[in-house]
Amino acid sequence: MGTMADRDFDLIVIGAGSGGVRAARISARHGARVAICEESRFGGTCVIRGCVPKKLLVYGSAFRDAFEDAVGFGWNAHLPEFDWPTLIGAKDREITRLEGVYRKLLADAGVTAIEGRGRLVDAHTVEVAGRRYTTDKVLVATGGWPVIPPIPGHEHAITSNEALDLPALPRRVVIVGGGFIAVEFAGIFNSLGSETTMLVRGEQLLRGFDDDARIEMAREMATRGITIHARTQPAAVSGDPRGYCVRTDQGQEIDCDAVLFATGRQPNTRGIGLEEAGVKLRAGGAIAVDQWSRTSVANIFAVGDVTDRIALTPVAIAEGHAFADTEFGGRPRHIDHRNVPSAVFGQPPLAMVGLTEMQAREKHGAVDIYRSRFRPMKHTLSGREERTMMKLVVDAATDRILGAHMVGADAPEIIQGLAIAITAGATKAHFDQTIGIHPTAAEEFVTMREKVPAAVKLAAE
Ligand code: NDP
């Protein structure tokens, strides 16, 4: 094991995703001798098989709306033909370019990149591809992986990993789950022309989001032709690549060309020596950490999805950066996991920051609700039957904005700005003082004046 000076490195990072790469670069910039190992491609879930390729497919699929909407504005448009391999090829080239950028950033920062799966031999030794390296500190940033429930025929199903690389666009797709990934892929496939069916085990999509936003999202998706079966689970999948059949626990049989399970992800904590090194896991397999990202072993740390705090790239990056500043920069700090904004890139998108109405009522008691649902100006001419929904949740006692929710075009771009205001402690009075930008959808957030009576739910309007 040796002492600090004769160890090979000051820090070895296991996993070159968003959190690991940021931590490695910043630690090296602070003067640490850093290595990072990766068994797959550099960039991790977000760059290789998550946020980035997904968003490129969202952009690609959203052109359908533009072509359809153009007609009402005088364009004599015909829906052009779409070619899936062209989109996938272009997406793959961009991912390869980004992977190169990640590798270069690490090299420029002086970080040693080691190809292969890292495994802890003991708290100060990491083995990669048959070689052992000693280190003072270890950061585990191994991310997560999709889970498929073990129903009969589950081997026929794909996850988001494969959905991003299908050889052909499925004519009919069944999507199991109602979370982030399910909603985003339903939007992509539906807009590209696949007949899209969702099986959601609960009452409604997107558990954890504000109920009004969930209702609006489900309504918009249904208007676009997505079939959503609530309170429904798959019982079995049968068939072969020429065609599958999903049998549900409600007795339906749905024929399709692809079955996508988007039923959650689990932390990658198996087979990397965590038990051997004495690192404690939580129920569910995530690494237990404190707010400083410290594990139960003094020199071992963990950030990102493997800790299952908030499974979002910017959170992993912030955790990794704070770890590096604390351990190697002489500036101890940890991040605040409250008021983390998030977005579901469905069609239309949904975004939120802060508390849902229900959480706010539980935590603060009396809250005031402001809500607006309207036809966006663009669709007065396009004729599209789409509504935008915005909602503010306000603490009645202090006037502070506790949550902002939106379903509609540009929701993620708009909510990002509101997240700053809410982080800064903005009150409803601040929103009221703010002058709108006209004509926009966003101005609605600063012009809502009428409280919604407590008993009136969006569904009832
Ligand atoms: P989520 O946890 O968001 O959703 C999982 C869904 O699957 C839920 O609807 C859940 O239902 C359902 N489910 C779970 N187990 C079963 C089962 N056995 N049978 C049927 N349904 C089941 O996970 P995702 O996989 O969509 O995404 C993982 C995480 O990645 C997200 O939570 C998010 O943090 C992150 N992510 C973020 C994105 C973004 O920022 N835009 C995009 C994609 C992912 P129930 O609600 O009843 O539990």
Coordinates of C-alpha atoms and ligand atoms in Angstrom, one line a residue:
M1 CA 0.0 0.0 0.0
G2 CA 2.8 2.4 0.8
T3 CA 2.6 6.0 2.0
M4 CA 1.1 8.8 0.0
A5 CA 4.3 9.9 -1.7
D6 CA 5.2 6.5 -3.1
R7 CA 1.7 5.6 -4.3
D8 CA 1.2 5.8 -8.1
F9 CA -1.5 8.4 -7.9
D10 CA -3.2 10.8 -5.5
L11 CA -6.6 10.0 -7.0
I12 CA -8.0 7.2 -9.2
V13 CA -11.5 7.7 -10.6
I14 CA -13.4 4.7 -11.6
G15 CA -15.8 5.6 -14.4
A16 CA -15.4 8.3 -17.0
G17 CA -18.9 9.7 -17.2
S18 CA -20.1 13.2 -16.3
G19 CA -19.2 13.1 -12.6
G20 CA -15.9 11.2 -12.9
V21 CA -14.5 13.3 -15.7
R22 CA -15.2 16.6 -14.0
A23 CA -13.8 15.4 -10.7
A24 CA -10.6 14.1 -12.4
R25 CA -10.0 17.3 -14.4
I26 CA -10.6 19.6 -11.5
S27 CA -8.5 17.5 -9.1
A28 CA -5.6 17.5 -11.7
R29 CA -5.9 21.3 -12.1
H30 CA -5.5 21.5 -8.3
G31 CA -2.2 19.7 -8.7
A32 CA -3.2 16.1 -7.9
R33 CA -1.7 13.2 -9.8
V34 CA -4.9 11.7 -11.3
A35 CA -5.8 8.6 -13.2
I36 CA -9.3 7.7 -14.6
C37 CA -10.4 4.3 -15.8
E38 CA -13.3 3.4 -18.1
E39 CA -14.4 0.0 -19.4
S40 CA -16.7 1.4 -22.2
R41 CA -16.5 4.7 -24.1
F42 CA -15.4 7.9 -22.5
G43 CA -18.3 10.2 -21.7
G44 CA -20.6 7.9 -19.8
T45 CA -24.3 7.6 -19.9
C46 CA -25.1 11.2 -20.7
V47 CA -22.8 11.6 -23.7
I48 CA -22.8 8.0 -25.1
R49 CA -26.3 6.6 -24.4
G50 CA -28.4 9.2 -22.6
C51 CA -29.0 12.9 -22.6
V52 CA -27.1 13.9 -25.7
P53 CA -28.1 11.2 -28.3
K54 CA -31.6 11.3 -26.9
K55 CA -31.9 15.1 -27.4
L56 CA -30.5 14.7 -30.9
L57 CA -33.3 12.3 -31.7
V58 CA -35.8 14.6 -30.0
Y59 CA -34.7 17.4 -32.4
G60 CA -34.8 15.0 -35.3
S61 CA -38.3 13.9 -34.6
A62 CA -39.7 17.3 -33.8
F63 CA -39.4 18.4 -37.5
R64 CA -42.7 16.6 -38.0
D65 CA -44.4 19.4 -36.1
A66 CA -42.6 22.1 -38.1
F67 CA -43.7 20.6 -41.4
E68 CA -47.3 20.2 -40.2
D69 CA -47.5 23.6 -38.6
A70 CA -46.0 25.4 -41.6
V71 CA -49.2 24.8 -43.7
G72 CA -51.2 27.2 -41.7
F73 CA -48.6 29.9 -42.3
G74 CA -48.8 29.5 -46.1
W75 CA -46.2 26.9 -46.8
N76 CA -47.5 24.4 -49.2
A77 CA -45.7 21.7 -47.4
H78 CA -45.8 18.0 -47.9
L79 CA -44.5 15.8 -45.2
P80 CA -41.1 14.7 -46.6
E81 CA -39.8 11.2 -46.2
F82 CA -37.8 10.4 -43.0
D83 CA -34.7 8.2 -43.1
W84 CA -33.8 6.7 -39.7
P85 CA -30.3 5.5 -40.7
T86 CA -29.3 9.0 -41.7
L87 CA -30.4 10.4 -38.3
I88 CA -28.7 7.5 -36.4
G89 CA -25.5 7.9 -38.5
A90 CA -25.3 11.7 -37.9
K91 CA -26.0 11.2 -34.2
D92 CA -23.2 8.5 -34.0
R93 CA -20.7 10.9 -35.6
E94 CA -21.6 13.6 -33.1
I95 CA -21.2 11.2 -30.2
T96 CA -17.8 10.1 -31.4
R97 CA -16.7 13.7 -31.8
L98 CA -17.9 14.4 -28.2
E99 CA -16.1 11.4 -26.9
G100 CA -12.9 12.8 -28.5
V101 CA -13.5 16.1 -26.8
Y102 CA -13.8 14.4 -23.4
R103 CA -10.6 12.5 -23.9
K104 CA -8.8 15.6 -25.0
L105 CA -10.0 17.6 -22.0
L106 CA -8.6 14.8 -19.7
A107 CA -5.3 14.7 -21.5
D108 CA -5.0 18.5 -21.5
A109 CA -5.6 18.5 -17.7
G110 CA -2.8 15.9 -17.3
V111 CA -5.1 13.1 -16.3
T112 CA -3.8 9.5 -17.1
A113 CA -6.6 7.6 -18.9
I114 CA -6.6 3.9 -18.4
E115 CA -8.8 1.7 -20.6
G116 CA -10.6 -1.2 -18.8
R117 CA -12.8 -2.0 -15.9
G118 CA -11.6 -0.8 -12.6
R119 CA -11.9 -3.0 -9.5
L120 CA -10.9 -2.2 -5.9
V121 CA -8.4 -4.8 -4.6
D122 CA -8.3 -2.9 -1.3
A123 CA -9.0 0.7 -0.2
H124 CA -5.7 1.9 -1.8
T125 CA -5.3 -0.4 -4.8
V126 CA -7.3 -0.4 -8.1
E127 CA -6.8 -3.1 -10.7
V128 CA -7.5 -2.3 -14.3
A129 CA -6.9 -4.8 -17.2
G130 CA -4.6 -7.0 -15.0
R131 CA -2.4 -4.2 -13.7
R132 CA -2.5 -2.8 -10.2
Y133 CA -2.2 0.9 -9.3
T134 CA -1.9 2.3 -5.9
T135 CA -3.6 5.5 -4.9
D136 CA -4.3 7.8 -1.9
K137 CA -7.9 8.4 -2.7
V138 CA -10.5 6.6 -4.9
L139 CA -13.6 8.2 -6.5
V140 CA -16.3 5.7 -7.6
A141 CA -18.4 7.2 -10.4
T142 CA -19.6 4.1 -12.2
G143 CA -23.1 5.3 -12.9
G144 CA -26.2 3.2 -13.4
W145 CA -27.7 0.7 -15.9
P146 CA -31.3 0.0 -17.0
V147 CA -33.2 -2.7 -15.3
I148 CA -35.7 -5.1 -17.0
P149 CA -38.2 -6.9 -14.8
P150 CA -37.8 -10.7 -15.3
I151 CA -41.2 -11.4 -16.9
P152 CA -41.5 -14.3 -19.4
G153 CA -40.0 -13.2 -22.7
H154 CA -38.1 -10.2 -21.2
E155 CA -35.1 -11.2 -23.4
H156 CA -37.0 -9.9 -26.4
A157 CA -37.2 -6.4 -24.9
I158 CA -34.7 -3.6 -25.4
T159 CA -33.7 -0.7 -23.2
S160 CA -32.9 2.9 -24.0
N161 CA -29.4 1.7 -24.8
E162 CA -30.5 -0.3 -27.8
A163 CA -33.3 2.1 -28.7
L164 CA -30.7 4.7 -29.7
D165 CA -29.2 2.3 -32.2
L166 CA -32.0 0.3 -33.7
P167 CA -31.2 -0.7 -37.3
A168 CA -34.7 0.4 -38.4
L169 CA -37.5 2.5 -37.1
P170 CA -40.1 0.2 -35.5
R171 CA -43.5 0.5 -37.2
R172 CA -45.2 -0.2 -33.8
V173 CA -43.5 0.1 -30.4
V174 CA -44.7 -0.8 -26.9
I175 CA -43.0 1.2 -24.1
V176 CA -43.2 -0.1 -20.6
G177 CA -42.9 2.5 -17.8
G178 CA -44.1 6.1 -17.3
G179 CA -40.9 7.9 -16.2
F180 CA -38.4 10.2 -17.9
I181 CA -37.1 7.7 -20.4
A182 CA -40.5 6.2 -21.3
V183 CA -42.1 9.7 -22.0
E184 CA -39.1 10.9 -24.0
F185 CA -38.9 7.8 -26.2
A186 CA -42.7 7.8 -26.7
G187 CA -42.4 11.3 -28.1
I188 CA -39.5 10.4 -30.4
F189 CA -41.1 7.3 -31.8
N190 CA -44.5 8.8 -32.1
S191 CA -43.3 11.9 -33.9
L192 CA -41.2 9.8 -36.3
G193 CA -44.3 7.8 -37.2
S194 CA -44.2 4.7 -35.1
E195 CA -47.5 3.5 -33.6
T196 CA -46.7 4.0 -29.9
T197 CA -48.3 2.3 -26.9
M198 CA -47.3 2.9 -23.3
L199 CA -48.0 0.6 -20.4
V200 CA -47.9 2.5 -17.1
R201 CA -48.4 0.5 -13.9
G202 CA -49.7 3.5 -11.9
E203 CA -52.6 5.8 -12.3
Q204 CA -50.6 8.4 -14.2
L205 CA -47.3 9.1 -16.0
L206 CA -44.3 10.8 -14.3
R207 CA -44.7 10.0 -10.6
G208 CA -43.0 12.7 -8.6
F209 CA -44.0 15.6 -10.9
D210 CA -46.8 18.0 -10.1
D211 CA -50.2 16.4 -10.7
D212 CA -51.4 19.2 -13.0
A213 CA -48.2 18.8 -15.1
R214 CA -48.7 15.0 -15.3
I215 CA -52.3 15.4 -16.3
E216 CA -51.4 18.0 -19.0
M217 CA -48.5 15.9 -20.3
A218 CA -50.7 12.7 -20.6
R219 CA -53.4 14.8 -22.4
E220 CA -51.0 16.2 -24.9
M221 CA -49.4 12.9 -25.6
A222 CA -52.8 11.3 -26.1
T223 CA -53.8 14.2 -28.5
R224 CA -50.7 13.3 -30.5
G225 CA -51.9 9.8 -30.9
I226 CA -49.9 7.9 -28.2
T227 CA -52.0 5.2 -26.6
I228 CA -51.4 5.2 -22.8
H229 CA -52.7 2.2 -20.8
A230 CA -52.7 3.1 -17.1
R231 CA -52.8 0.5 -14.3
T232 CA -51.3 -1.9 -16.8
Q233 CA -48.2 -4.1 -16.7
P234 CA -46.8 -6.5 -19.2
A235 CA -47.3 -10.1 -18.2
A236 CA -45.3 -11.7 -21.0
V237 CA -43.5 -11.0 -24.3
S238 CA -43.5 -13.5 -27.1
G239 CA -42.5 -13.6 -30.8
D240 CA -39.3 -13.0 -32.8
P241 CA -37.7 -10.1 -34.6
R242 CA -40.4 -10.3 -37.4
G243 CA -43.0 -9.3 -34.8
Y244 CA -43.6 -9.4 -31.0
C245 CA -46.7 -9.7 -28.9
V246 CA -47.0 -8.1 -25.5
R247 CA -49.6 -9.7 -23.2
T248 CA -50.7 -7.4 -20.4
D249 CA -52.0 -8.2 -16.9
Q250 CA -55.3 -6.7 -18.1
G251 CA -55.6 -9.4 -20.8
Q252 CA -54.7 -7.2 -23.8
E253 CA -52.5 -8.6 -26.6
I254 CA -50.5 -5.9 -28.4
D255 CA -48.6 -6.7 -31.5
C256 CA -45.5 -4.6 -32.1
D257 CA -42.0 -4.5 -33.7
A258 CA -40.1 -3.5 -30.6
V259 CA -40.7 -3.6 -26.9
L260 CA -38.9 -0.9 -24.9
F261 CA -38.5 -1.3 -21.1
A262 CA -38.0 2.1 -19.4
T263 CA -38.6 0.8 -15.9
G264 CA -35.8 2.5 -14.0
R265 CA -32.1 2.1 -13.5
Q266 CA -29.9 0.6 -10.9
P267 CA -26.5 1.7 -9.6
N268 CA -23.4 -0.1 -11.0
T269 CA -22.0 -1.4 -7.8
R270 CA -21.5 -5.1 -8.5
G271 CA -18.2 -6.7 -9.2
I272 CA -15.9 -3.7 -8.6
G273 CA -14.6 -4.7 -5.2
L274 CA -16.7 -2.4 -3.1
E275 CA -17.6 -5.2 -0.6
E276 CA -13.9 -6.2 -0.4
A277 CA -12.9 -2.7 0.4
G278 CA -15.6 -2.3 3.0
V279 CA -17.8 0.2 1.2
K280 CA -21.3 0.2 2.6
L281 CA -24.3 0.1 0.2
R282 CA -27.8 1.2 0.8
A283 CA -30.8 -1.0 0.2
G284 CA -31.2 -1.0 -3.6
G285 CA -27.5 -1.2 -4.1
A286 CA -26.5 2.4 -4.2
I287 CA -23.3 3.5 -2.5
A288 CA -24.1 5.3 0.8
V289 CA -22.5 8.7 1.0
D290 CA -22.7 11.8 3.1
Q291 CA -23.1 15.3 1.8
W292 CA -19.4 15.4 1.1
S293 CA -19.7 12.3 -1.1
R294 CA -17.7 10.3 1.5
T295 CA -18.4 6.6 1.7
S296 CA -18.1 4.4 4.8
V297 CA -14.3 4.1 4.0
A298 CA -12.3 7.2 4.8
N299 CA -10.4 7.5 1.5
I300 CA -13.1 6.3 -0.9
F301 CA -15.7 8.7 -2.3
A302 CA -18.6 8.4 -4.8
V303 CA -20.6 10.8 -7.0
G304 CA -23.3 10.6 -9.6
D305 CA -25.9 8.0 -10.4
V306 CA -24.0 5.3 -8.4
T307 CA -25.0 7.1 -5.3
D308 CA -28.7 7.4 -6.4
R309 CA -29.2 10.9 -4.9
I310 CA -30.6 12.8 -7.9
A311 CA -29.7 10.9 -11.2
L312 CA -29.1 13.9 -13.4
T313 CA -25.9 14.9 -15.2
P314 CA -25.5 18.4 -13.9
V315 CA -25.9 17.1 -10.3
A316 CA -23.1 14.5 -10.9
I317 CA -20.9 17.2 -12.4
A318 CA -21.6 19.5 -9.4
E319 CA -20.9 16.7 -6.9
G320 CA -17.6 15.8 -8.7
H321 CA -16.5 19.4 -8.8
A322 CA -17.3 20.0 -5.1
F323 CA -15.4 16.7 -4.3
A324 CA -12.3 17.9 -6.2
D325 CA -12.4 21.4 -4.6
T326 CA -12.8 19.9 -1.1
E327 CA -10.2 17.1 -1.3
F328 CA -7.5 18.8 -3.5
G329 CA -8.4 22.5 -3.8
G330 CA -8.3 23.5 -0.2
R331 CA -11.8 24.8 -0.5
P332 CA -14.2 22.5 1.3
R333 CA -17.8 22.8 -0.1
H334 CA -20.7 20.6 -0.9
I335 CA -23.7 21.1 -3.2
D336 CA -27.3 21.8 -2.3
H337 CA -29.6 19.1 -3.6
R338 CA -32.7 21.3 -3.1
N339 CA -34.3 23.2 -6.0
V340 CA -32.6 21.1 -8.7
P341 CA -34.5 21.9 -11.9
S342 CA -35.3 19.1 -14.3
A343 CA -37.0 18.5 -17.6
V344 CA -38.6 15.7 -19.5
F345 CA -37.9 16.2 -23.2
G346 CA -41.2 14.9 -24.3
Q347 CA -43.3 16.4 -27.0
P348 CA -44.2 18.9 -25.7
P349 CA -41.6 19.1 -23.0
L350 CA -42.2 19.4 -19.3
A351 CA -40.0 21.2 -16.8
M352 CA -40.1 22.0 -13.2
V353 CA -38.1 23.5 -10.3
G354 CA -38.8 23.3 -6.6
L355 CA -41.8 21.7 -4.9
T356 CA -44.9 20.2 -6.4
E357 CA -48.2 21.5 -5.1
M358 CA -48.6 18.3 -3.0
Q359 CA -45.1 18.5 -1.5
A360 CA -45.6 22.2 -0.8
R361 CA -48.9 21.6 1.0
E362 CA -47.3 18.8 3.1
K363 CA -44.3 20.9 4.0
H364 CA -45.7 24.4 4.3
G365 CA -49.4 24.0 4.9
A366 CA -51.0 27.0 3.3
V367 CA -50.0 27.6 -0.3
D368 CA -51.3 29.7 -3.1
I369 CA -51.6 28.3 -6.5
Y370 CA -51.5 30.3 -9.8
R371 CA -52.1 28.4 -13.0
S372 CA -52.6 29.2 -16.6
R373 CA -53.5 27.0 -19.5
F374 CA -53.7 28.6 -22.9
R375 CA -53.3 28.0 -26.6
P376 CA -49.8 29.2 -27.7
M377 CA -50.0 32.0 -30.3
K378 CA -48.2 29.9 -32.9
H379 CA -51.1 27.4 -32.9
T380 CA -53.7 30.0 -33.6
L381 CA -52.5 29.7 -37.2
S382 CA -51.0 26.2 -37.2
G383 CA -54.3 24.9 -36.0
R384 CA -52.5 22.4 -33.7
E385 CA -54.6 21.4 -30.7
E386 CA -51.9 21.9 -28.1
R387 CA -52.1 23.8 -24.9
T388 CA -49.4 25.2 -22.7
M389 CA -49.7 24.9 -18.9
M390 CA -47.9 26.9 -16.3
K391 CA -48.1 26.8 -12.6
L392 CA -46.6 28.6 -9.6
V393 CA -46.7 27.2 -6.1
V394 CA -46.4 30.0 -3.5
D395 CA -45.9 29.9 0.2
A396 CA -48.9 31.8 1.6
A397 CA -47.0 32.8 4.8
T398 CA -43.9 34.2 3.2
D399 CA -44.9 34.9 -0.5
R400 CA -41.9 32.9 -1.6
I401 CA -42.1 30.9 -4.8
L402 CA -41.8 27.2 -3.8
G403 CA -42.2 25.6 -7.2
A404 CA -42.7 26.4 -10.9
H405 CA -44.0 23.9 -13.4
M406 CA -44.6 24.0 -17.1
V407 CA -45.7 21.8 -20.0
G408 CA -45.3 23.3 -23.4
A409 CA -42.8 24.5 -26.0
D410 CA -39.5 25.7 -24.6
A411 CA -40.4 24.7 -21.0
P412 CA -36.8 23.5 -20.2
E413 CA -35.3 26.8 -21.5
I414 CA -37.8 28.9 -19.5
I415 CA -37.7 26.9 -16.2
Q416 CA -33.8 27.2 -16.2
G417 CA -34.2 31.0 -15.8
L418 CA -36.9 30.7 -13.2
A419 CA -34.6 28.3 -11.3
I420 CA -32.2 31.2 -10.7
A421 CA -35.0 33.3 -9.3
I422 CA -36.2 30.6 -7.0
T423 CA -32.6 29.7 -5.8
A424 CA -32.3 33.4 -5.0
G425 CA -35.4 33.3 -2.9
A426 CA -37.8 35.2 -5.2
T427 CA -41.3 36.0 -4.0
K428 CA -44.5 36.2 -5.9
A429 CA -44.2 40.0 -5.5
H430 CA -40.9 39.9 -7.4
F431 CA -42.6 38.0 -10.2
D432 CA -45.4 40.6 -10.3
Q433 CA -42.9 43.4 -10.5
T434 CA -41.1 41.8 -13.4
I435 CA -42.1 43.2 -16.9
G436 CA -42.9 40.5 -19.4
I437 CA -41.4 40.1 -22.9
H438 CA -44.3 40.3 -25.3
P439 CA -45.4 38.2 -27.1
T440 CA -43.9 35.1 -25.5
A441 CA -45.3 32.2 -23.6
A442 CA -42.8 32.9 -20.8
E443 CA -44.4 36.3 -19.9
E444 CA -47.3 34.3 -18.6
F445 CA -45.2 33.5 -15.6
V446 CA -45.0 37.1 -14.6
T447 CA -48.6 38.0 -15.4
M448 CA -50.6 35.4 -13.4
R449 CA -52.7 37.3 -10.9
E450 CA -55.6 35.1 -9.9
K451 CA -55.2 32.4 -7.3
V452 CA -56.7 29.1 -8.2
P453 CA -59.4 28.2 -5.6
A454 CA -58.0 25.2 -3.6
A455 CA -60.7 22.8 -4.7
V456 CA -60.3 23.4 -8.5
K457 CA -58.1 20.8 -10.1
L458 CA -56.9 21.2 -13.7
A459 CA -58.7 18.0 -14.7
A460 CA -62.0 19.5 -13.7
E461 CA -61.7 22.7 -15.7
Ligands
NDP1 P1 -37.9 6.5 -13.7 O1 -37.6 6.2 -12.4 O2 -38.1 8.0 -14.1 O3 -39.2 5.8 -14.3 C1 -39.4 4.4 -14.2 C2 -40.8 4.1 -14.6 O4 -40.9 2.7 -14.7 C3 -41.8 4.5 -13.6 O5 -42.9 5.0 -14.4 C4 -42.1 3.3 -12.8 O6 -43.4 3.3 -12.3 C5 -42.0 2.2 -13.9 N1 -41.6 0.9 -13.4 C6 -40.6 0.6 -12.5 N2 -40.6 -0.8 -12.3 C7 -41.6 -1.3 -13.1 C8 -42.0 -2.6 -13.3 N3 -41.4 -3.6 -12.7 N4 -43.1 -2.8 -14.1 C9 -43.7 -1.7 -14.7 N5 -43.3 -0.5 -14.6 C10 -42.2 -0.2 -13.8 O7 -36.7 5.9 -14.6 P2 -36.2 6.0 -16.0 O8 -35.6 4.7 -16.4 O9 -37.2 6.7 -16.9 O10 -35.0 7.0 -15.9 C11 -34.0 6.8 -14.8 C12 -33.5 8.1 -14.3 O11 -32.6 8.8 -15.2 C13 -34.6 9.2 -14.1 O12 -35.2 9.0 -12.8 C14 -33.8 10.5 -14.2 O13 -33.3 10.8 -12.9 C15 -32.8 10.1 -15.2 N6 -33.2 10.7 -16.5 C16 -33.3 12.0 -16.7 C17 -33.6 12.5 -17.9 C18 -33.7 14.0 -18.0 O14 -33.2 14.7 -17.2 N7 -34.4 14.5 -19.1 C19 -33.9 11.7 -19.0 C20 -33.8 10.3 -18.7 C21 -33.4 9.8 -17.5 P3 -43.8 3.9 -10.9 O15 -43.9 5.4 -11.1 O16 -45.1 3.3 -10.6 O17 -42.7 3.5 -10.0

